[in-house]
PDB file of C-alpha atoms in Angstrom:
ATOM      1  CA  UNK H   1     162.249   8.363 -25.709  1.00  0.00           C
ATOM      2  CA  UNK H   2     160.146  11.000 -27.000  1.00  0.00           C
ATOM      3  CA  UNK H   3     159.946  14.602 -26.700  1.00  0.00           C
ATOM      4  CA  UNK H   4     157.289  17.526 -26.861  1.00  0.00           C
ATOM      5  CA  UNK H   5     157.991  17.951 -30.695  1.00  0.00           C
ATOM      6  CA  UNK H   6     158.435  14.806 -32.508  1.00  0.00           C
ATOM      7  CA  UNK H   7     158.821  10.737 -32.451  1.00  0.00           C
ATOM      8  CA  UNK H   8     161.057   8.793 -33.982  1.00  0.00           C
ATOM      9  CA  UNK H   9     160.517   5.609 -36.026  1.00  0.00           C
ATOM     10  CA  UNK H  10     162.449   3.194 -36.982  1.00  0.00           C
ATOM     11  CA  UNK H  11     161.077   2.660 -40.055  1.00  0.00           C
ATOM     12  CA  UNK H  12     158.708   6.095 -40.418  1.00  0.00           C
ATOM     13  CA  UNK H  13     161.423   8.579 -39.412  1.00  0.00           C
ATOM     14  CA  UNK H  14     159.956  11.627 -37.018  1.00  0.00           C
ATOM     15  CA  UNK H  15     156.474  11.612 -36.401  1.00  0.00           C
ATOM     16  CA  UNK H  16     155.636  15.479 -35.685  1.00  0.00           C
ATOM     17  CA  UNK H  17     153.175  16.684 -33.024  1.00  0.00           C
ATOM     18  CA  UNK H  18     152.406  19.368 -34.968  1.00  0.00           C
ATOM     19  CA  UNK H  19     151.680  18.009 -38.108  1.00  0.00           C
ATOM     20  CA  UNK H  20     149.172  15.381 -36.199  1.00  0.00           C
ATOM     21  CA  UNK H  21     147.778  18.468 -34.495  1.00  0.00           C
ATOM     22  CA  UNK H  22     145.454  19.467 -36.293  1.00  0.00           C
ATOM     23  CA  UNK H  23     144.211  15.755 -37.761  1.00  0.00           C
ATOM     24  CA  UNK H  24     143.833  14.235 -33.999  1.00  0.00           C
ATOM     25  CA  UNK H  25     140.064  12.883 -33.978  1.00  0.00           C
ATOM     26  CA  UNK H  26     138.910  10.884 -30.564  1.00  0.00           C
ATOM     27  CA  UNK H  27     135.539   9.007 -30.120  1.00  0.00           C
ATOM     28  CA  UNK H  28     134.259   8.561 -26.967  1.00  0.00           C
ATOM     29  CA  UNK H  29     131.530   5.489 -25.809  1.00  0.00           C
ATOM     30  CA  UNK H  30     129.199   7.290 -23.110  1.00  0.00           C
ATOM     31  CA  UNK H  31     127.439   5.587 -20.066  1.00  0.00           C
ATOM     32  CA  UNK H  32     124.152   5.573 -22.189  1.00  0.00           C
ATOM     33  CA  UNK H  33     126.182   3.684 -24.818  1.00  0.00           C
ATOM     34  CA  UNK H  34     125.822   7.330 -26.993  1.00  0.00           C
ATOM     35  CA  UNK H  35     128.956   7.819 -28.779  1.00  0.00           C
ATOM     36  CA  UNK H  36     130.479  10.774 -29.265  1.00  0.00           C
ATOM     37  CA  UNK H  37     132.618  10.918 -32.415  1.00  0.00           C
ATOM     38  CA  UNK H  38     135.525  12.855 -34.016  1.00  0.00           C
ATOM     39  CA  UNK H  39     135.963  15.325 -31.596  1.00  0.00           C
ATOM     40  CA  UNK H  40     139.169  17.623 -31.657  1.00  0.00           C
ATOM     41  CA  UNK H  41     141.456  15.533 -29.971  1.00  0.00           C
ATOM     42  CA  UNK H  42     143.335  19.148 -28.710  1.00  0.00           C
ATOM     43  CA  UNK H  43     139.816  20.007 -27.051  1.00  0.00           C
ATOM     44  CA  UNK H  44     138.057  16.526 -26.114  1.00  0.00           C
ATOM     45  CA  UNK H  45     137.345  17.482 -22.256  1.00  0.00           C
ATOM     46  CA  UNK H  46     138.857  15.335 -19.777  1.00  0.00           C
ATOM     47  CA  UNK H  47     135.830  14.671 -18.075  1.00  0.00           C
ATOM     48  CA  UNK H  48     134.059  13.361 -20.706  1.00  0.00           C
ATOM     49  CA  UNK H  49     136.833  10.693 -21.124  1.00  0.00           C
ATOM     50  CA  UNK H  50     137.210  10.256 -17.304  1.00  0.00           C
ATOM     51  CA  UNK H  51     133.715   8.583 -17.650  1.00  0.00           C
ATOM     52  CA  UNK H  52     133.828   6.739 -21.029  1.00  0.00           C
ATOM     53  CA  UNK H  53     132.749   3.463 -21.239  1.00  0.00           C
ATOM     54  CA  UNK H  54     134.842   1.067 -22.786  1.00  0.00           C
ATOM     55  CA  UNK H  55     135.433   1.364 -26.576  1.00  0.00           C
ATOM     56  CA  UNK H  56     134.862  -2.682 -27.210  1.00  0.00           C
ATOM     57  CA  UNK H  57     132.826  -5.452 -25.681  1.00  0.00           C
ATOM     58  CA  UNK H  58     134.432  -8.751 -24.708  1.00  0.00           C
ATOM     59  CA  UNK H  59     134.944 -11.190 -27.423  1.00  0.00           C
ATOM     60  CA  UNK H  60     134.955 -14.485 -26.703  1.00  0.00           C
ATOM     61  CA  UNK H  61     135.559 -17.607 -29.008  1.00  0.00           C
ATOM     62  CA  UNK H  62     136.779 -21.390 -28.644  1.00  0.00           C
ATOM     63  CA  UNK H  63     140.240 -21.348 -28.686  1.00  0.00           C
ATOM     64  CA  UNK H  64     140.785 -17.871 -28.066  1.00  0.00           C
ATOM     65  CA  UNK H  65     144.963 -16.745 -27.660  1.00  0.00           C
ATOM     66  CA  UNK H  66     143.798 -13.644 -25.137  1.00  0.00           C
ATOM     67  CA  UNK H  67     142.416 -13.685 -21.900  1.00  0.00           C
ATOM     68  CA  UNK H  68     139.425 -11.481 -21.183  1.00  0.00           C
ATOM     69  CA  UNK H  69     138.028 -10.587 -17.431  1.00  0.00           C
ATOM     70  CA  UNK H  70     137.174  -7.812 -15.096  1.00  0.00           C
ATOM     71  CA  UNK H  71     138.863  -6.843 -12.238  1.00  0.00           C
ATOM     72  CA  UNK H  72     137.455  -5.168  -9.124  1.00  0.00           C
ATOM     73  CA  UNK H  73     139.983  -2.481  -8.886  1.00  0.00           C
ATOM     74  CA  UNK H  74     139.876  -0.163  -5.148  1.00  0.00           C
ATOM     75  CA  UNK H  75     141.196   3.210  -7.009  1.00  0.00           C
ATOM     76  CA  UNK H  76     137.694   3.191  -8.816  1.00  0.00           C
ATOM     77  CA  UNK H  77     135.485   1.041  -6.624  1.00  0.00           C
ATOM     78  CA  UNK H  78     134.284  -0.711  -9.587  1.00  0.00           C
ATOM     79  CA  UNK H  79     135.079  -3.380 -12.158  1.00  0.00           C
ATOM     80  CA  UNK H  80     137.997  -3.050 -15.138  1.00  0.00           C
ATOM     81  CA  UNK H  81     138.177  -5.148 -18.175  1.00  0.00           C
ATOM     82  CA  UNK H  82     141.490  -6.247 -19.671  1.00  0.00           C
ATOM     83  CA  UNK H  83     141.767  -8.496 -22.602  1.00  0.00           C
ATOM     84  CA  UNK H  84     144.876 -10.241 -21.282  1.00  0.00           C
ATOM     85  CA  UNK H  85     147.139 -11.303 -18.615  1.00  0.00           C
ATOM     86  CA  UNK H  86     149.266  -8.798 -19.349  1.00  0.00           C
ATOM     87  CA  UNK H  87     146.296  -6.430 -19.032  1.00  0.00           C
ATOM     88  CA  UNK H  88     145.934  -7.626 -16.027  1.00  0.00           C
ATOM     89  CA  UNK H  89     149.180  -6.726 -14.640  1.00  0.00           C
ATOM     90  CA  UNK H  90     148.951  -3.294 -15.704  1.00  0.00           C
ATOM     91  CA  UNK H  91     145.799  -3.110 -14.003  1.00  0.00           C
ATOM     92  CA  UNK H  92     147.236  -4.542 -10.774  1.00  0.00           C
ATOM     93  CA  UNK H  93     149.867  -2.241 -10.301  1.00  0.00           C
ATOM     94  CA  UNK H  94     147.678   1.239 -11.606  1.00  0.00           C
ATOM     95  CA  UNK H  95     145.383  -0.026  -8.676  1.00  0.00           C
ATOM     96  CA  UNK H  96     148.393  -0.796  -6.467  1.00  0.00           C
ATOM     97  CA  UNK H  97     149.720   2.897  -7.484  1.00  0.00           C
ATOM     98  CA  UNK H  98     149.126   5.521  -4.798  1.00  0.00           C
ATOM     99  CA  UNK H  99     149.109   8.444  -7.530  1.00  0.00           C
ATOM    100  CA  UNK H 100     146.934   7.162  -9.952  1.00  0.00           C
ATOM    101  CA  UNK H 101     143.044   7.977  -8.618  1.00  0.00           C
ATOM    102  CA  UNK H 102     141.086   7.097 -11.984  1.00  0.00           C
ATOM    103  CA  UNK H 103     141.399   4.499 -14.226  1.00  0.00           C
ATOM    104  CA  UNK H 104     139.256   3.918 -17.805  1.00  0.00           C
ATOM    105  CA  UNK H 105     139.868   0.873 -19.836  1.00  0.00           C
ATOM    106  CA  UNK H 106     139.855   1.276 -23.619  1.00  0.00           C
ATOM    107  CA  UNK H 107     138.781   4.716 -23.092  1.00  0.00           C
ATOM    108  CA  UNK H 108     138.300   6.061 -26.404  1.00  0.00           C
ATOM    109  CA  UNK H 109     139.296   5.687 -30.343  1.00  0.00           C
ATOM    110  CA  UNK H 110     141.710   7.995 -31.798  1.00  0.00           C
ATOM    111  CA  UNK H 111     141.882   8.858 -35.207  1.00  0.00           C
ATOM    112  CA  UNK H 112     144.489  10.820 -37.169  1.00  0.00           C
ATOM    113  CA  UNK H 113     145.926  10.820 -40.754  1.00  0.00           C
ATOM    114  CA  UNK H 114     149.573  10.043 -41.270  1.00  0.00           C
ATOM    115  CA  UNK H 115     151.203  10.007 -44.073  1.00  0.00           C
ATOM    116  CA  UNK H 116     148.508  10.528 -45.917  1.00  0.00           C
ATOM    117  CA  UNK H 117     146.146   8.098 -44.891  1.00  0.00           C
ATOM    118  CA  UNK H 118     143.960   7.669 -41.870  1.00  0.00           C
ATOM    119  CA  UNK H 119     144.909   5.673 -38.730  1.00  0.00           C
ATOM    120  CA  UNK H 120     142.855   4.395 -35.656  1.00  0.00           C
ATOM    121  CA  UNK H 121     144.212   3.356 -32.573  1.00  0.00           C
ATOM    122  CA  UNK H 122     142.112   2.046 -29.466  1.00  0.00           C
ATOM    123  CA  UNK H 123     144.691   2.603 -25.800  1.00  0.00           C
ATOM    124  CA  UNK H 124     144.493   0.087 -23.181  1.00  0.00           C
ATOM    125  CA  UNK H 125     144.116   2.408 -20.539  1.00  0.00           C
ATOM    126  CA  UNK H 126     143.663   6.335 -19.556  1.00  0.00           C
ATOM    127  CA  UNK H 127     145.095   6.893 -16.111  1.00  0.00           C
ATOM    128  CA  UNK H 128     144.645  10.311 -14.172  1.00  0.00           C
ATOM    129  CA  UNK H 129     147.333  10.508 -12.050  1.00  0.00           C
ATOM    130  CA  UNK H 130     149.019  13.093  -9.492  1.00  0.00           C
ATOM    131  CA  UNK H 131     150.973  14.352 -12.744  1.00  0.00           C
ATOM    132  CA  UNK H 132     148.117  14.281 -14.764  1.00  0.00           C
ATOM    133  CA  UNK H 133     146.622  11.866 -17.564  1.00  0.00           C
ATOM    134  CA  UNK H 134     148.833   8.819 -18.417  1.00  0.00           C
ATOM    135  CA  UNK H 135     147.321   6.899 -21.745  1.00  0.00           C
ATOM    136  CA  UNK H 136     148.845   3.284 -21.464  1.00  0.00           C
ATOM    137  CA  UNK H 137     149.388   0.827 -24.081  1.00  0.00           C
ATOM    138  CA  UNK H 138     150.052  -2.548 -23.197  1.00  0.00           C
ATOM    139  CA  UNK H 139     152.193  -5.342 -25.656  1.00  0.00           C
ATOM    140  CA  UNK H 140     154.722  -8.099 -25.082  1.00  0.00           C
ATOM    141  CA  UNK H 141     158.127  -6.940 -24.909  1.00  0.00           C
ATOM    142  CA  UNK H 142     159.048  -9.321 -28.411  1.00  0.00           C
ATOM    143  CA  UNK H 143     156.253  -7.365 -30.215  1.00  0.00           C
ATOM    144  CA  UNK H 144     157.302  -3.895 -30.042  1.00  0.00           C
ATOM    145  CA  UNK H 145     159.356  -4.491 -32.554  1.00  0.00           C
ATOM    146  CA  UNK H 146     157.118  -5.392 -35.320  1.00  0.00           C
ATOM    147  CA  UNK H 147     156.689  -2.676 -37.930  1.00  0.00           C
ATOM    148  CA  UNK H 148     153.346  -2.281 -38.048  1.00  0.00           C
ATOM    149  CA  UNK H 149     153.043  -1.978 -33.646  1.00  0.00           C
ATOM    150  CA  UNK H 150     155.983   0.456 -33.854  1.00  0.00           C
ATOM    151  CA  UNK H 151     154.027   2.949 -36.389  1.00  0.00           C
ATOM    152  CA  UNK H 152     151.018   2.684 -34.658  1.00  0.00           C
ATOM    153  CA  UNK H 153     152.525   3.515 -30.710  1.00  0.00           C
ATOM    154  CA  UNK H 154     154.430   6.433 -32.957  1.00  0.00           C
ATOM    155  CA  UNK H 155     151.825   8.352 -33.587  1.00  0.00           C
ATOM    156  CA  UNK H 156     150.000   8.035 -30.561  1.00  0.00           C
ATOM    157  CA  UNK H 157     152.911   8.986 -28.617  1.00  0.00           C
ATOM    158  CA  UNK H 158     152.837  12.284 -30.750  1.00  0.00           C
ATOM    159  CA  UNK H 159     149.112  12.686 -30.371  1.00  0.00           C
ATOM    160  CA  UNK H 160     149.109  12.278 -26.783  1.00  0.00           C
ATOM    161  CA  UNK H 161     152.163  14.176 -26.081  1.00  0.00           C
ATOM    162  CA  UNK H 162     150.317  17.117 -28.480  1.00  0.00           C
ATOM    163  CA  UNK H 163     147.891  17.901 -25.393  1.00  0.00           C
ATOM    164  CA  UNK H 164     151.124  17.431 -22.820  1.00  0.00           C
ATOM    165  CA  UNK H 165     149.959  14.106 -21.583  1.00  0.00           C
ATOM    166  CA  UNK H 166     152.669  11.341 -21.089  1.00  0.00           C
ATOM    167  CA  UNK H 167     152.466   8.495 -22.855  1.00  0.00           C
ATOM    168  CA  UNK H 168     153.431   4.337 -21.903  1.00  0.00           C
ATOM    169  CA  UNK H 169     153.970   1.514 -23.860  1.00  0.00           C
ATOM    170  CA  UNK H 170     154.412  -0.955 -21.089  1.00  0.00           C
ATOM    171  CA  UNK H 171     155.761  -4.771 -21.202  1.00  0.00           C
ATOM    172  CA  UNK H 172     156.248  -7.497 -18.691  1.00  0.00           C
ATOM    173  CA  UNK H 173     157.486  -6.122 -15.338  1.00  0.00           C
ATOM    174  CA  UNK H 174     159.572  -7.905 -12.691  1.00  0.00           C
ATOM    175  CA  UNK H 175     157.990 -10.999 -12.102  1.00  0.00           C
ATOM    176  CA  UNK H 176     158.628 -10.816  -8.505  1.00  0.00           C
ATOM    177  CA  UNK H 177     157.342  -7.651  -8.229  1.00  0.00           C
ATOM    178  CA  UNK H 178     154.164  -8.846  -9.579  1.00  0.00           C
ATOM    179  CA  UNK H 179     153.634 -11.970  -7.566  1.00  0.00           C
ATOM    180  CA  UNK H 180     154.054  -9.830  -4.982  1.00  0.00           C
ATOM    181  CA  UNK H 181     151.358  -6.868  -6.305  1.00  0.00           C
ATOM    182  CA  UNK H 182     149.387  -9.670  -7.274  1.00  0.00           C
ATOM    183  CA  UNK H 183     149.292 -11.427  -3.825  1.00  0.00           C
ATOM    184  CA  UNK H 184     148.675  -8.323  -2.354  1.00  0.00           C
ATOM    185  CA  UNK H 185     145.858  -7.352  -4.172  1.00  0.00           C
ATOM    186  CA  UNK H 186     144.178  -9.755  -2.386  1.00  0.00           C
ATOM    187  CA  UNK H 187     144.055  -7.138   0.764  1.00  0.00           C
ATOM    188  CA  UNK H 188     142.897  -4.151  -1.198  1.00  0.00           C
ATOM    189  CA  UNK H 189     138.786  -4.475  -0.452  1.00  0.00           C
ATOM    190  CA  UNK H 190     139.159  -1.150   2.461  1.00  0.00           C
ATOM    191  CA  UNK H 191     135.699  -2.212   3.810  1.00  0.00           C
ATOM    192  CA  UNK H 192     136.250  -5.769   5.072  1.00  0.00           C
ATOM    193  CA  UNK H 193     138.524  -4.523   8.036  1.00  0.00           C
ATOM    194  CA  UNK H 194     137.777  -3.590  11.194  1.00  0.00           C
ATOM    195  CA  UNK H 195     138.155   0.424  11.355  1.00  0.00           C
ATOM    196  CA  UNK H 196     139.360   0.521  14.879  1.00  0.00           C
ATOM    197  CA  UNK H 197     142.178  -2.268  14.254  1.00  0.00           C
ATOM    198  CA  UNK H 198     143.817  -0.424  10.795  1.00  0.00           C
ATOM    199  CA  UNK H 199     143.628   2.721  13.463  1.00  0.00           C
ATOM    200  CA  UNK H 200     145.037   0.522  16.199  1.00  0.00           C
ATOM    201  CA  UNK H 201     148.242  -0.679  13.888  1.00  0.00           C
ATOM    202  CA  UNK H 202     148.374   3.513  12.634  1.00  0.00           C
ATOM    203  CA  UNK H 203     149.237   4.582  15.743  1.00  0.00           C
ATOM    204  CA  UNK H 204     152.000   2.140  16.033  1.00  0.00           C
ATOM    205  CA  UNK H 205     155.899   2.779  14.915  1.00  0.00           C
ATOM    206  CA  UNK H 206     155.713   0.449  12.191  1.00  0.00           C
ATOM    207  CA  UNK H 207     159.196   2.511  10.502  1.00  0.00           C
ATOM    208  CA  UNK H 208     161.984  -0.433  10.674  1.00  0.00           C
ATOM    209  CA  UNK H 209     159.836  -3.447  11.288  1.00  0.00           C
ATOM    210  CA  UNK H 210     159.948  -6.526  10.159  1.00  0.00           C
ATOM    211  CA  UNK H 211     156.756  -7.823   8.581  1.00  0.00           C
ATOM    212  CA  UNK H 212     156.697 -10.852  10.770  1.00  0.00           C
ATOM    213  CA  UNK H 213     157.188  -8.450  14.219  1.00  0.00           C
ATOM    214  CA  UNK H 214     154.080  -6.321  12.806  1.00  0.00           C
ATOM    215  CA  UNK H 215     152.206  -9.549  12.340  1.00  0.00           C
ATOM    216  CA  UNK H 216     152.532 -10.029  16.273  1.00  0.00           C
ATOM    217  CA  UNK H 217     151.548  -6.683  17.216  1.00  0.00           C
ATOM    218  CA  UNK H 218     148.156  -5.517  19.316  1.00  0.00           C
ATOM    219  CA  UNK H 219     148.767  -8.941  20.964  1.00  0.00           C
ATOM    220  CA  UNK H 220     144.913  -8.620  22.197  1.00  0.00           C
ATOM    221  CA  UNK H 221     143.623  -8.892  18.640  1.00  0.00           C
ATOM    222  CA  UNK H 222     143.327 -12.018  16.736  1.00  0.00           C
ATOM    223  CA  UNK H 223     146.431 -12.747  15.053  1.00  0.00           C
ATOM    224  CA  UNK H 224     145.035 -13.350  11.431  1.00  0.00           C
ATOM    225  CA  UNK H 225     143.047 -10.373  11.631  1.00  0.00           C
ATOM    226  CA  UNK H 226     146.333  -8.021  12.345  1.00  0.00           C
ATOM    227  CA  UNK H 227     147.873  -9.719   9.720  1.00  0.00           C
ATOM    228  CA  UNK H 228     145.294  -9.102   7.433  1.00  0.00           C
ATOM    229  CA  UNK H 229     145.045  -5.731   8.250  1.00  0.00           C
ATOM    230  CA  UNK H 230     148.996  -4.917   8.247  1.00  0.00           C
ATOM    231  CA  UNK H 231     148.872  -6.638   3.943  1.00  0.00           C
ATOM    232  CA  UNK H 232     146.151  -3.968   3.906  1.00  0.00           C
ATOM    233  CA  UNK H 233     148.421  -1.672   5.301  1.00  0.00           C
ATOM    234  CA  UNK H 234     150.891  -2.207   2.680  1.00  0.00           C
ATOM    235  CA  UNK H 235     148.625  -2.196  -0.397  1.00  0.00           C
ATOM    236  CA  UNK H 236     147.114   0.880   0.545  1.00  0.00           C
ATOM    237  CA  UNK H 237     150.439   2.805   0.707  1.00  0.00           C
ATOM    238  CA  UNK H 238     150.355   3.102   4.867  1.00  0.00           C
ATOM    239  CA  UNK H 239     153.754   1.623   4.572  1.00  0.00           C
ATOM    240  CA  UNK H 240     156.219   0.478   1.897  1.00  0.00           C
ATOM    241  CA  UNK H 241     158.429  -2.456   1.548  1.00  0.00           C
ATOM    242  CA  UNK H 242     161.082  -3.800  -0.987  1.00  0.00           C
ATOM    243  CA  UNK H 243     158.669  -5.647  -3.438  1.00  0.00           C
ATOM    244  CA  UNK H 244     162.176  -7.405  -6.135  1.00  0.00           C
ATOM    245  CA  UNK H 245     161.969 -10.829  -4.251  1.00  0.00           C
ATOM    246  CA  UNK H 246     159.068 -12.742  -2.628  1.00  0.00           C
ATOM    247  CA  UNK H 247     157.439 -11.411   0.384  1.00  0.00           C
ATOM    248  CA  UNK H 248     158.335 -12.983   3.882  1.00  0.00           C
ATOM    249  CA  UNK H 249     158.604 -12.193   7.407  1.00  0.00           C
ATOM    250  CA  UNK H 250     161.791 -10.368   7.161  1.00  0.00           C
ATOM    251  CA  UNK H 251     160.697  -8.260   4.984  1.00  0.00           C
ATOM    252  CA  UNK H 252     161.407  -4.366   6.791  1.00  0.00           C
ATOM    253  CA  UNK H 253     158.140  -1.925   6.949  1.00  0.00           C
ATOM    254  CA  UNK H 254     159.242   1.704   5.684  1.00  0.00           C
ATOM    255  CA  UNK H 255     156.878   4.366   6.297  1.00  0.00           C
ATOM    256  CA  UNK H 256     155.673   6.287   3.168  1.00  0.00           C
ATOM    257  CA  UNK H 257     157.008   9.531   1.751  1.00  0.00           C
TER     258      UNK H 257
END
């Protein structure tokens, strides 16, 4: 784990906010496709990043080993791009998040010089969260190892911790958890349900519930539409369940926090 001052690396030793400091460049791709380049890192305004474009276009090639898409994610109301599956994921539960309210993919290029020479690094993902900005990186757990991946997440851990951000370097999550973020994503579009039932199953005691019993509640409404609604319910935060094994009826509604 890293602190305010420095990071360690395994094969680079500490990595010191303060000496990146004052080299921290970013970049920034505007809606006009304008770029911005080598701002202070320290001073870059947020807002400008909130609404960067992404830093690269989609590549794709015959016999490609990544997976490129968009995704329509609710927190924004627009389309992501990720570059892989595991992209993807990280996507799927920022969206699925009930702190995070922005998300920007590839959201800008960061340049600093370490050890002498200069390094560029593209993130995955800026996040603005509750707590503030989160900038993501996403790689296979058996590649964080590599020397090269290691260096590079380094520094940027020291450059973003320089402005008091927090930093991730995220890997593959609970598989069950993510079938079940996954399958629920499929009940985060807010404006294809009926207003009046979502209000109708809010003004119920949903606290200590089995899904299945919610699933038979406002007996006058069509059962596939309360359904529906309730796996709405759940992705938007409404109510919380245990999400380590696959969903079924059993599972028990908590109310959020």
């Amino acid at each position: 784990m890293a602190d305010q001052a420095t990071v360690e690396n395994a094969r680079w030793g500490p990595v010191s906010t303060t000496d990146l400091a004052a080299s921290v460049q970013v970049s920034v791709r505007q809606a006009d496709e304008c770029v911005v380049e080598d701002l202070e890192w320290a001073s870059a305004p947020l807002d400008l990043l909130r609404h960067a474009q992404p830093w690269r276009t989609f590549r794709w090639y015959k016999g490609q080993q990544h997976y490129s898409g968009t995704y329509w994610a609710a927190t924004v109301r627009d389309h992501v791009i990720y570059e892989s599956r595991l992209e993807l994921a990280r996507l799927l539960f920022a969206d699925f998040a009930p702190d995070v309210r922005h998300v920007v993919a590839q959201p800008f290029l960061l340049k600093a010089v370490v050890e002498g020479r200069l390094r560029r690094h593209i993130p995955d993902y800026l996040l603005l969260t509750d707590d503030g900005p989160v900038v993501v990186d996403v790689k296979p757990r058996h590649r964080l190892e590599r020397p090269k991946v290691a260096f590079t997440f380094a520094w940027t851990r020291a450059a973003v911790a320089s402005r008091g951000w927090r930093y991730e370097v995220w890997s593959e999550p609970d598989p069950h958890e993510l079938e079940n973020v996954r399958f629920l994503a499929g009940y985060r579009r807010h404006g294809l349900f009926d207003p009046g039932l979502l209000d109708g199953l809010r003004a119920c005691e949903l606290e200590g519930l089995s899904l299945g019993e919610a699933f038979r509640l406002l007996p006058d409404r069509p059962r596939p539409l309360v359904k529906s609604a309730v796996l709405h319910l759940l992705w938007s935060g409404h109510v919380t369940t245990e999400l380590d094994r696959p969903l079924s009826p059993g599972h028990v509604l908590r109310r959020s926090a």
